CSV table of C-alpha atoms in Angstrom, one decimal:
chain,number,residue,atom,x,y,z
A,1167,UNK,CA,45.6,-149.1,31.5
A,1168,UNK,CA,45.8,-147.1,34.7
A,1169,UNK,CA,42.3,-148.2,35.7
A,1170,UNK,CA,43.2,-151.8,35.2
A,1171,UNK,CA,46.3,-151.4,37.4
A,1172,UNK,CA,44.2,-149.7,40.1
A,1173,UNK,CA,41.6,-152.5,39.9
A,1174,UNK,CA,44.2,-155.1,40.3
A,1175,UNK,CA,45.8,-153.3,43.2
A,1176,UNK,CA,42.4,-153.0,45.0
A,1177,UNK,CA,41.6,-156.7,44.3
A,1178,UNK,CA,45.0,-157.7,45.8
A,1179,UNK,CA,44.4,-155.4,48.8
A,1180,UNK,CA,41.0,-157.1,49.4
A,1181,UNK,CA,42.6,-160.5,50.1
A,1182,UNK,CA,44.3,-159.6,53.4
A,1183,UNK,CA,41.2,-157.6,54.5
A,1184,UNK,CA,38.9,-160.5,53.9
A,1185,UNK,CA,41.3,-163.0,55.5
A,1186,UNK,CA,41.4,-160.8,58.7
A,1187,UNK,CA,37.6,-160.7,58.7
A,1188,UNK,CA,37.5,-164.5,58.3
A,1189,UNK,CA,39.9,-165.0,61.2
A,1190,UNK,CA,38.0,-162.5,63.5
A,1191,UNK,CA,34.7,-164.1,62.5
A,1192,UNK,CA,35.9,-167.6,63.2
A,1193,UNK,CA,37.4,-166.7,66.6
A,1194,UNK,CA,34.6,-164.5,67.9
A,1195,UNK,CA,31.8,-166.9,66.9
A,1196,UNK,CA,33.8,-169.9,68.3
A,1197,UNK,CA,34.3,-168.1,71.6
A,1198,UNK,CA,30.7,-166.9,72.0
A,1199,UNK,CA,28.5,-169.6,70.5
A,1200,UNK,CA,29.7,-172.5,72.6
A,1201,UNK,CA,30.3,-176.1,71.5
A,1202,UNK,CA,28.6,-176.7,68.1
A,1203,UNK,CA,28.2,-180.4,68.7
A,1204,UNK,CA,26.4,-179.8,72.0
A,1205,UNK,CA,24.2,-177.1,70.4
A,1206,UNK,CA,23.2,-179.4,67.6
A,1207,UNK,CA,22.4,-182.3,70.0
A,1208,UNK,CA,20.5,-180.1,72.4
A,1209,UNK,CA,18.3,-179.0,69.6
A,1210,UNK,CA,17.4,-182.6,68.7
A,1211,UNK,CA,17.6,-184.6,72.0
A,1212,UNK,CA,17.4,-181.9,74.7
A,1213,UNK,CA,20.0,-183.2,77.1
A,1214,UNK,CA,22.8,-185.1,75.2
A,1215,UNK,CA,25.3,-187.4,76.9
A,1216,UNK,CA,29.0,-186.6,76.9
A,1217,UNK,CA,29.6,-189.7,74.8
A,1218,UNK,CA,27.2,-188.5,72.0
A,1219,UNK,CA,28.7,-185.1,72.1
A,1220,UNK,CA,32.3,-186.5,71.7
A,1221,UNK,CA,31.2,-188.7,68.8
A,1222,UNK,CA,29.6,-185.7,67.0
A,1223,UNK,CA,32.7,-183.6,67.7
A,1224,UNK,CA,34.8,-186.3,66.0
A,1225,UNK,CA,32.4,-186.5,63.1
A,1226,UNK,CA,32.5,-182.7,62.5
A,1227,UNK,CA,36.2,-182.5,63.1
A,1228,UNK,CA,35.8,-180.4,66.2
A,1229,UNK,CA,38.4,-182.5,68.1
A,1230,UNK,CA,41.1,-181.1,65.8
A,1231,UNK,CA,43.2,-178.1,66.8
A,1232,UNK,CA,41.6,-174.7,66.2
A,1233,UNK,CA,44.1,-173.8,63.5
A,1234,UNK,CA,43.2,-176.9,61.6
A,1235,UNK,CA,39.5,-176.3,62.0
A,1236,UNK,CA,40.0,-172.7,60.7
A,1237,UNK,CA,41.8,-173.8,57.5
A,1238,UNK,CA,39.3,-176.6,56.9
A,1239,UNK,CA,36.5,-174.1,57.3
A,1240,UNK,CA,38.3,-171.5,55.1
A,1241,UNK,CA,38.8,-174.0,52.4
A,1242,UNK,CA,35.1,-174.8,52.3
A,1243,UNK,CA,34.2,-171.1,52.3
A,1244,UNK,CA,36.5,-170.5,49.2
A,1245,UNK,CA,34.3,-173.1,47.4
A,1246,UNK,CA,31.2,-171.3,48.7
A,1247,UNK,CA,30.4,-174.1,51.0
A,1248,UNK,CA,29.4,-172.5,54.3
A,1249,UNK,CA,28.2,-175.8,55.8
A,1250,UNK,CA,24.7,-176.8,56.8
A,1251,UNK,CA,22.4,-175.0,59.2
A,1252,UNK,CA,22.3,-176.7,62.6
A,1253,UNK,CA,18.5,-176.0,62.7
A,1254,UNK,CA,17.3,-177.0,59.3
A,1255,UNK,CA,20.2,-179.2,58.2
A,1256,UNK,CA,20.0,-177.4,54.8
A,1257,UNK,CA,23.0,-175.8,53.1
A,1258,UNK,CA,23.5,-172.3,54.5
A,1259,UNK,CA,24.2,-170.7,51.1
A,1260,UNK,CA,20.7,-171.8,49.9
A,1261,UNK,CA,19.0,-170.7,53.1
A,1262,UNK,CA,20.5,-167.2,52.6
A,1263,UNK,CA,19.9,-167.0,48.8
A,1264,UNK,CA,16.2,-167.8,49.3
A,1265,UNK,CA,15.9,-164.7,51.4
A,1266,UNK,CA,18.0,-162.4,49.3
A,1267,UNK,CA,15.2,-160.8,47.3
A,1268,UNK,CA,13.3,-159.5,50.3
A,1269,UNK,CA,16.4,-158.1,52.0
A,1270,UNK,CA,17.8,-156.7,48.8
A,1271,UNK,CA,14.5,-155.0,48.0
A,1272,UNK,CA,14.5,-153.3,51.4
A,1273,UNK,CA,18.1,-152.1,51.0
A,1274,UNK,CA,17.6,-150.8,47.5
A,1275,UNK,CA,14.4,-149.1,48.3
A,1276,UNK,CA,16.1,-147.6,51.4
A,1277,UNK,CA,18.8,-146.1,49.2
A,1278,UNK,CA,16.1,-144.6,46.9
A,1279,UNK,CA,14.3,-143.1,49.8
A,1280,UNK,CA,17.5,-141.6,51.2
A,1281,UNK,CA,18.2,-139.9,47.8
A,1282,UNK,CA,14.6,-138.8,47.3
A,1283,UNK,CA,14.5,-137.1,50.7
A,1284,UNK,CA,18.1,-135.8,51.0
A,1285,UNK,CA,18.7,-134.4,47.6
A,1286,UNK,CA,15.8,-131.9,47.5
A,1287,UNK,CA,16.1,-131.0,51.2
A,1288,UNK,CA,19.9,-130.6,50.9
A,1289,UNK,CA,19.5,-128.3,47.9
A,1290,UNK,CA,16.8,-126.2,49.6
A,1291,UNK,CA,18.9,-125.8,52.8
A,1292,UNK,CA,21.9,-124.7,50.6
A,1293,UNK,CA,20.0,-122.1,48.5
A,1294,UNK,CA,18.1,-120.8,51.5
A,1295,UNK,CA,21.2,-120.8,53.8
A,1296,UNK,CA,20.7,-119.3,57.3
A,1297,UNK,CA,16.9,-118.8,56.7
A,1298,UNK,CA,14.1,-120.4,58.8
A,1299,UNK,CA,13.7,-123.1,56.1
A,1300,UNK,CA,17.4,-124.0,56.5
A,1301,UNK,CA,17.0,-124.2,60.3
A,1302,UNK,CA,13.9,-126.4,60.0
A,1303,UNK,CA,15.7,-128.8,57.6
A,1304,UNK,CA,18.7,-129.0,59.9
A,1305,UNK,CA,16.5,-129.8,62.9
A,1306,UNK,CA,14.9,-132.5,60.9
A,1307,UNK,CA,18.3,-133.9,60.0
A,1308,UNK,CA,19.5,-134.0,63.6
A,1309,UNK,CA,16.2,-135.7,64.6
A,1310,UNK,CA,16.6,-138.5,62.0
A,1311,UNK,CA,20.3,-139.0,62.9
A,1312,UNK,CA,19.6,-139.2,66.7
A,1313,UNK,CA,16.6,-141.6,66.6
A,1314,UNK,CA,17.6,-145.3,66.2
A,1315,UNK,CA,16.2,-147.3,63.3
A,1316,UNK,CA,14.6,-149.7,65.8
A,1317,UNK,CA,12.5,-147.0,67.4
A,1318,UNK,CA,11.6,-145.5,64.0
A,1319,UNK,CA,10.5,-148.9,62.8
A,1320,UNK,CA,8.5,-149.6,66.0
A,1321,UNK,CA,6.8,-146.2,65.6
A,1322,UNK,CA,5.9,-146.8,62.0
A,1323,UNK,CA,4.6,-150.3,62.9
A,1324,UNK,CA,2.4,-148.9,65.6
A,1325,UNK,CA,1.1,-146.1,63.3
A,1326,UNK,CA,0.3,-148.3,60.3
A,1327,UNK,CA,-0.5,-151.5,62.1
A,1328,UNK,CA,-2.4,-150.4,65.2
A,1329,UNK,CA,-3.6,-146.8,64.7
A,1330,UNK,CA,-4.5,-146.9,61.0
A,1331,UNK,CA,-5.0,-150.7,60.7
A,1332,UNK,CA,-3.5,-150.5,57.2
A,1333,UNK,CA,-0.9,-153.2,57.7
A,1334,UNK,CA,-0.7,-156.5,59.5
A,1335,UNK,CA,1.5,-156.3,62.5
A,1336,UNK,CA,3.1,-159.7,62.0
A,1337,UNK,CA,4.8,-160.1,58.6
A,1338,UNK,CA,2.6,-157.4,57.0
A,1339,UNK,CA,5.4,-155.2,55.7
A,1340,UNK,CA,5.7,-157.1,52.4
A,1341,UNK,CA,4.5,-156.3,48.9
A,1342,UNK,CA,3.4,-152.7,48.6
A,1343,UNK,CA,4.1,-152.2,52.3
A,1344,UNK,CA,7.8,-153.0,52.0
A,1345,UNK,CA,8.5,-149.2,51.9
A,1346,UNK,CA,7.7,-149.0,55.6
A,1347,UNK,CA,10.7,-151.0,56.8
A,1348,UNK,CA,12.8,-149.4,54.0
A,1349,UNK,CA,11.8,-146.0,55.4
A,1350,UNK,CA,12.7,-147.0,58.9
A,1351,UNK,CA,16.2,-148.0,57.9
A,1352,UNK,CA,16.6,-145.0,55.5
A,1353,UNK,CA,15.5,-142.1,57.8
A,1354,UNK,CA,18.6,-142.4,60.0
A,1355,UNK,CA,20.8,-141.7,57.1
A,1356,UNK,CA,18.8,-139.0,55.4
A,1357,UNK,CA,20.0,-136.5,58.0
A,1358,UNK,CA,23.7,-137.3,57.2
A,1359,UNK,CA,23.2,-136.9,53.5
A,1360,UNK,CA,21.2,-133.7,53.8
A,1361,UNK,CA,24.0,-132.2,55.9
A,1362,UNK,CA,26.8,-133.3,53.6
A,1363,UNK,CA,24.9,-132.2,50.4
A,1364,UNK,CA,24.0,-128.9,52.0
A,1365,UNK,CA,27.7,-128.1,52.9
A,1366,UNK,CA,28.9,-129.3,49.5
A,1367,UNK,CA,26.3,-127.3,47.6
A,1368,UNK,CA,27.1,-124.1,49.6
A,1369,UNK,CA,30.8,-124.6,48.6
A,1370,UNK,CA,30.0,-125.3,45.0
A,1371,UNK,CA,27.6,-122.3,44.6
A,1372,UNK,CA,30.5,-120.0,45.6
A,1373,UNK,CA,32.7,-121.3,42.7
A,1374,UNK,CA,33.7,-118.9,39.9
A,1375,UNK,CA,32.1,-121.0,37.2
A,1376,UNK,CA,28.7,-120.9,39.0
A,1377,UNK,CA,28.9,-117.1,39.3
A,1378,UNK,CA,29.8,-116.9,35.7
A,1379,UNK,CA,26.8,-118.9,34.7
A,1380,UNK,CA,24.6,-116.6,36.7
A,1381,UNK,CA,26.1,-113.5,35.0
A,1382,UNK,CA,25.4,-115.1,31.6
A,1383,UNK,CA,21.7,-115.3,32.5
A,1384,UNK,CA,21.4,-119.1,32.6
A,1385,UNK,CA,18.3,-120.4,34.3
A,1386,UNK,CA,18.9,-120.8,38.1
A,1387,UNK,CA,17.2,-124.2,38.1
A,1388,UNK,CA,19.5,-125.4,35.3
A,1389,UNK,CA,22.6,-124.0,37.1
A,1390,UNK,CA,21.7,-126.0,40.2
A,1391,UNK,CA,20.7,-129.3,38.5
A,1392,UNK,CA,23.2,-129.5,35.7
A,1393,UNK,CA,26.3,-127.8,37.3
A,1394,UNK,CA,26.1,-127.4,41.1
A,1395,UNK,CA,24.4,-130.7,42.0
A,1396,UNK,CA,26.7,-132.9,40.0
A,1397,UNK,CA,29.8,-131.6,41.6
A,1398,UNK,CA,28.3,-131.4,45.1
A,1399,UNK,CA,27.0,-135.0,44.9
A,1400,UNK,CA,30.2,-136.7,43.7
A,1401,UNK,CA,31.9,-136.8,47.1
A,1402,UNK,CA,28.7,-138.5,48.5
A,1403,UNK,CA,29.2,-141.4,46.2
A,1404,UNK,CA,31.9,-142.9,48.3
A,1405,UNK,CA,29.5,-142.9,51.3
A,1406,UNK,CA,26.7,-144.4,49.2
A,1407,UNK,CA,28.4,-147.8,48.9
A,1408,UNK,CA,29.1,-148.1,52.6
A,1409,UNK,CA,25.5,-147.0,53.3
A,1410,UNK,CA,24.1,-149.8,51.1
A,1411,UNK,CA,26.3,-152.4,52.8
A,1412,UNK,CA,25.1,-151.0,56.2
A,1413,UNK,CA,21.5,-151.3,55.1
A,1414,UNK,CA,22.1,-155.0,54.3
A,1415,UNK,CA,23.5,-155.6,57.7
A,1416,UNK,CA,20.9,-153.3,59.4
A,1417,UNK,CA,18.1,-155.5,58.2
A,1418,UNK,CA,18.9,-157.8,61.1
A,1419,UNK,CA,17.1,-155.3,63.4
A,1420,UNK,CA,14.4,-154.0,61.0
A,1421,UNK,CA,13.3,-157.4,59.7
A,1422,UNK,CA,13.0,-158.6,63.3
A,1423,UNK,CA,10.8,-155.6,64.2
A,1424,UNK,CA,8.5,-156.2,61.2
A,1425,UNK,CA,8.8,-160.0,61.3
A,1426,UNK,CA,9.9,-160.2,57.7
A,1427,UNK,CA,11.4,-163.5,56.6
A,1428,UNK,CA,14.5,-162.0,55.0
A,1429,UNK,CA,18.2,-162.5,55.7
A,1430,UNK,CA,18.2,-160.2,58.7
A,1431,UNK,CA,15.4,-162.0,60.5
A,1432,UNK,CA,16.9,-165.4,59.6
A,1433,UNK,CA,20.3,-164.3,61.1
A,1434,UNK,CA,18.7,-163.0,64.2
A,1435,UNK,CA,16.9,-166.3,64.8
A,1436,UNK,CA,20.2,-168.1,64.1
A,1437,UNK,CA,21.9,-166.0,66.8
A,1438,UNK,CA,19.2,-167.1,69.2
A,1439,UNK,CA,19.7,-170.7,68.2
A,1440,UNK,CA,23.5,-170.4,68.1
A,1441,UNK,CA,23.4,-171.6,64.5
A,1442,UNK,CA,27.2,-170.9,63.9
A,1443,UNK,CA,27.5,-171.6,60.1
A,1444,UNK,CA,24.7,-169.1,59.4
A,1445,UNK,CA,26.3,-166.4,61.5
A,1446,UNK,CA,29.7,-166.9,60.0
A,1447,UNK,CA,28.4,-166.9,56.5
A,1448,UNK,CA,26.4,-163.7,57.1
A,1449,UNK,CA,29.4,-161.8,58.5
A,1450,UNK,CA,31.7,-162.9,55.7
A,1451,UNK,CA,29.2,-162.1,52.9
A,1452,UNK,CA,28.3,-158.7,54.3
A,1453,UNK,CA,32.0,-157.9,54.6
A,1454,UNK,CA,32.7,-159.1,51.0
A,1455,UNK,CA,29.7,-157.0,49.7
A,1456,UNK,CA,30.9,-153.8,51.4
A,1457,UNK,CA,34.5,-154.3,50.0
A,1458,UNK,CA,33.1,-154.9,46.5
A,1459,UNK,CA,30.7,-151.9,46.7
A,1460,UNK,CA,33.6,-149.6,47.7
A,1461,UNK,CA,35.5,-150.7,44.7
A,1462,UNK,CA,32.6,-150.2,42.3
A,1463,UNK,CA,31.9,-146.7,43.9
A,1464,UNK,CA,35.6,-145.7,43.3
A,1465,UNK,CA,35.3,-146.7,39.6
A,1466,UNK,CA,32.0,-144.9,39.3
A,1467,UNK,CA,33.6,-141.8,41.0
A,1468,UNK,CA,36.3,-141.7,38.3
A,1469,UNK,CA,33.8,-142.3,35.5
A,1470,UNK,CA,31.6,-139.4,36.5
A,1471,UNK,CA,34.5,-137.0,37.1
A,1472,UNK,CA,37.4,-137.7,34.7
A,1473,UNK,CA,39.5,-135.3,36.6
A,1474,UNK,CA,39.9,-137.9,39.3
A,1475,UNK,CA,42.9,-140.1,38.8
A,1476,UNK,CA,42.8,-143.7,40.2
A,1477,UNK,CA,46.0,-144.7,41.8
């Protein structure tokens, strides 16, 4: 019952957050992208007349006050109608959904790579605290955090595309090579997870129940994997949801580097073309995804550790 109350509370709390995001998105895009009617006509006719611009403004409802435009737009969004792309004239929702599998694949694989690298290195750094191995792992962590995903992606593209000739430079990071852009976006976060897991593991390994398990002669590997790792990793779950949402948004850069026709690449092209409906839809959907992921992570957090009370 308490879980249901918590869930209802969080869902109600989501409403003002998403409304604020929608207002900010509408205002920022409206201020920076220019007149949508003029943008649309410039794409089709090159140099539109003022009369044709005004006619299209009336047709799109852009001659209405901004507050009216916002609520009309919000009403359409609540029905999952994000309008049509100015470039393709196709519904934005379908343009995005067609590209979801590629982007989702990169984000999921990125999370897997983060866990595969950070968990063993975080454990090693903790059990070999203050040794040369710990220092090497920490240097690696700092390096991955400091180097932007753009430069990591560019470096991997040069390595596999130009030096090794293993992958096509343009649009080649698909299929079995999708791990390359996933690695580019993941490496920047492995350092954060290694550091957090190392600190948590060091703290957990000093707990009385871990020392008691050692005294009883339980296998050290079992102590680490079954007892220490579980309790050390639980606090990282809250960060995992945010990281996944960040990966979805971060594909804007990575997909552009590797010329992958996913959501990120499509949004980057839409920004260049001032395709307002696409930009607005992307920001709203990413915000909604992050909020939902945080809710799911909270529920998972409580499920894994029953001692945690949801309020």
